[in-house]
CSV table of C-alpha atoms in Angstrom, one decimal:
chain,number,residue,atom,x,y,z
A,1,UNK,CA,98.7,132.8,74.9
A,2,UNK,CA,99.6,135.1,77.7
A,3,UNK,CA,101.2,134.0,81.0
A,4,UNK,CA,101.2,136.4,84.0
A,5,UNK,CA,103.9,135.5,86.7
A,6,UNK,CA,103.1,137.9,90.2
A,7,UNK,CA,106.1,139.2,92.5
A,8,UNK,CA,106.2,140.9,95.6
A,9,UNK,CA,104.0,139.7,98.3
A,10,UNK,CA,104.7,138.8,101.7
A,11,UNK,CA,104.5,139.6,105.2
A,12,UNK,CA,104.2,143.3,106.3
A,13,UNK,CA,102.7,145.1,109.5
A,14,UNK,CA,99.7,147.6,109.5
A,15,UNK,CA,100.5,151.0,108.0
A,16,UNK,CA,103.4,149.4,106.2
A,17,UNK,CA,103.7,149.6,102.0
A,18,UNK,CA,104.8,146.9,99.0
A,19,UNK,CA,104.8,146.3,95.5
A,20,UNK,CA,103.8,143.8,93.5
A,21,UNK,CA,104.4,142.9,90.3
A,22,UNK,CA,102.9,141.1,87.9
A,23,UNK,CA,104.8,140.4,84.5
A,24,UNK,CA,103.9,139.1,81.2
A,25,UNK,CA,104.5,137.5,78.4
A,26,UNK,CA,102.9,137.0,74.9
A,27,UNK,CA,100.9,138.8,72.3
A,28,UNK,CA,98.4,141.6,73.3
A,29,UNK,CA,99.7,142.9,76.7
A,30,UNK,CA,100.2,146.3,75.7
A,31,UNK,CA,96.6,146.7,74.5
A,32,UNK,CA,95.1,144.9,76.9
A,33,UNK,CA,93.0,145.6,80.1
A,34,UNK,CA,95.2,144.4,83.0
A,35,UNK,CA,93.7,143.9,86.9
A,36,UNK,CA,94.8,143.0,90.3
A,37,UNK,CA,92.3,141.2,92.0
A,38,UNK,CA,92.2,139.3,95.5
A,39,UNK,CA,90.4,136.2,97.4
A,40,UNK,CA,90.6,136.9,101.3
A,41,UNK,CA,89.7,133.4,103.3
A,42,UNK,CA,86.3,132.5,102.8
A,43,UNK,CA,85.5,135.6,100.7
A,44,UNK,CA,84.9,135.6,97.1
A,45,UNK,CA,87.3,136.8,94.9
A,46,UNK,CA,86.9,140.9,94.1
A,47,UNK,CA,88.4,143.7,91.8
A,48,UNK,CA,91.0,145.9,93.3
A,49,UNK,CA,92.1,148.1,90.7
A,50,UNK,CA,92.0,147.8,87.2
A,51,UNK,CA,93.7,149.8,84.1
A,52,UNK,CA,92.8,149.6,80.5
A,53,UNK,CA,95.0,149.0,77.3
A,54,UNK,CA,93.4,152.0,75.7
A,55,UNK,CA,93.1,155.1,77.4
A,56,UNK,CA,94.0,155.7,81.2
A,57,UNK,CA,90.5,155.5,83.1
A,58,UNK,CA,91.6,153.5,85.9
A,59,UNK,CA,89.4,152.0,88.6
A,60,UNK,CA,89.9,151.0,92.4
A,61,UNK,CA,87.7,150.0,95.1
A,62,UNK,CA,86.4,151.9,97.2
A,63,UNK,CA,88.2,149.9,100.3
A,64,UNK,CA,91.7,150.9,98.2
A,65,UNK,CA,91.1,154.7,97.0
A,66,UNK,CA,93.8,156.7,98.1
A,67,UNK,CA,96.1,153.6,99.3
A,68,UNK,CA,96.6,151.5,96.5
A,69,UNK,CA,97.7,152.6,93.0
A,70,UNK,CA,98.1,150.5,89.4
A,71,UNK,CA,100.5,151.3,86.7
A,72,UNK,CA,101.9,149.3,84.0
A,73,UNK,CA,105.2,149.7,82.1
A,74,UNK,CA,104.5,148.8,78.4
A,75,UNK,CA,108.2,148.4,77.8
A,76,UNK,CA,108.9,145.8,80.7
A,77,UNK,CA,105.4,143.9,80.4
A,78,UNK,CA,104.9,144.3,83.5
A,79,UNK,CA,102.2,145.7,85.5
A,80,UNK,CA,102.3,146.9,89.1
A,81,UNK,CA,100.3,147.5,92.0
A,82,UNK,CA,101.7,150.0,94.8
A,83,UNK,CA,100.0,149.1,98.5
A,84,UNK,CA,100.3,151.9,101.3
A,85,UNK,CA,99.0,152.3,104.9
A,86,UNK,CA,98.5,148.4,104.5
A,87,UNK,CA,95.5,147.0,107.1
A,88,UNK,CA,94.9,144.0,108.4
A,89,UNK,CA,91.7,143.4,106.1
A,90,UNK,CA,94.3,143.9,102.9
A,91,UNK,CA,95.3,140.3,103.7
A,92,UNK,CA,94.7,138.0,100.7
A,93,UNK,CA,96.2,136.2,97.7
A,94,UNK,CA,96.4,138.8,95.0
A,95,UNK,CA,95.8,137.8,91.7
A,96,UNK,CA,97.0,139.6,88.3
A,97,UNK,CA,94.7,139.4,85.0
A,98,UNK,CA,94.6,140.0,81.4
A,99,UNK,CA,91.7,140.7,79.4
A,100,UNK,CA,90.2,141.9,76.4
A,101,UNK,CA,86.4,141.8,77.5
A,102,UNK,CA,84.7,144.1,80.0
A,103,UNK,CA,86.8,145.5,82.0
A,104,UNK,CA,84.6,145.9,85.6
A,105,UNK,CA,84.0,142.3,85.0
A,106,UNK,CA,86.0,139.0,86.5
A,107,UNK,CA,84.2,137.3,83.0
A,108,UNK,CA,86.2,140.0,81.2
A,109,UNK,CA,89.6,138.6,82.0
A,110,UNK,CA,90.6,135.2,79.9
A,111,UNK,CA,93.9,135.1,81.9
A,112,UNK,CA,95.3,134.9,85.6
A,113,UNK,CA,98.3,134.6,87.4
A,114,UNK,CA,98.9,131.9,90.0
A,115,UNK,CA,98.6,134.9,92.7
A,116,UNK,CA,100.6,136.5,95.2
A,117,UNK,CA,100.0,136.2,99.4
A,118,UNK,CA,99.8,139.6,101.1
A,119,UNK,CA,99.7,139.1,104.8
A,120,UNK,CA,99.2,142.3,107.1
A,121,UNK,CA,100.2,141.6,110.9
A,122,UNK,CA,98.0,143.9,113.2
């Protein structure tokens, strides 16, 4: 069993940065794929960056590229996602995830976090 707690959202204005977190615990982490995903209001839930347990291909959107970048830090558990130049449309609950399936896949992940809220003020 793995359990995924996220940290860092909150309230920020446009062009502004955070951090989140997203730490873990149980067996597989360090070989695992590991996203951060997000649900907007009314919008289905989509990828925004993902990193894999083997190798270091990672993957962002293309609304993210050049803002946004994912790490992890094997000894902490713990995953992160750094957010720059922030906009409006970032706004969402961000979701962490661990998986051992395909990795450009939501089916790919067998567990979530309970999210994070981002909210960018214009």
């Amino acid at each position: 069993q793995v359990q995924l707690v996220e940290l860092g959202g909150g309230l920020v204005q446009a062009g502004g940065s955070l951090r989140l977190s997203c730490v873990a615990s149980g067996r597989t982490f360090r070989y695992s794929n590991m996203g951060w995903f997000r649900q907007a209001p009314g919008k289905e839930r989509e990828v925004v960056a993902v990193i894999p347990g083997i190798g270091s291909n990672t993957y962002y959107a293309d609304t993210v590229k050049g803002r946004f970048t994912i790490s992890r830090d094997g000894g902490k558990n713990t995953v992160y996602l750094q957010m720059n130049d922030l906009k409006p449309e970032d706004t969402a609950l961000y979701y962490c995830a661990h998986g051992t399936g395909t990795i450009s896949r939501q089916s790919g992940y067998d567990y979530w976090g309970q999210g994070t809220k981002v909210t960018v003020s214009s």
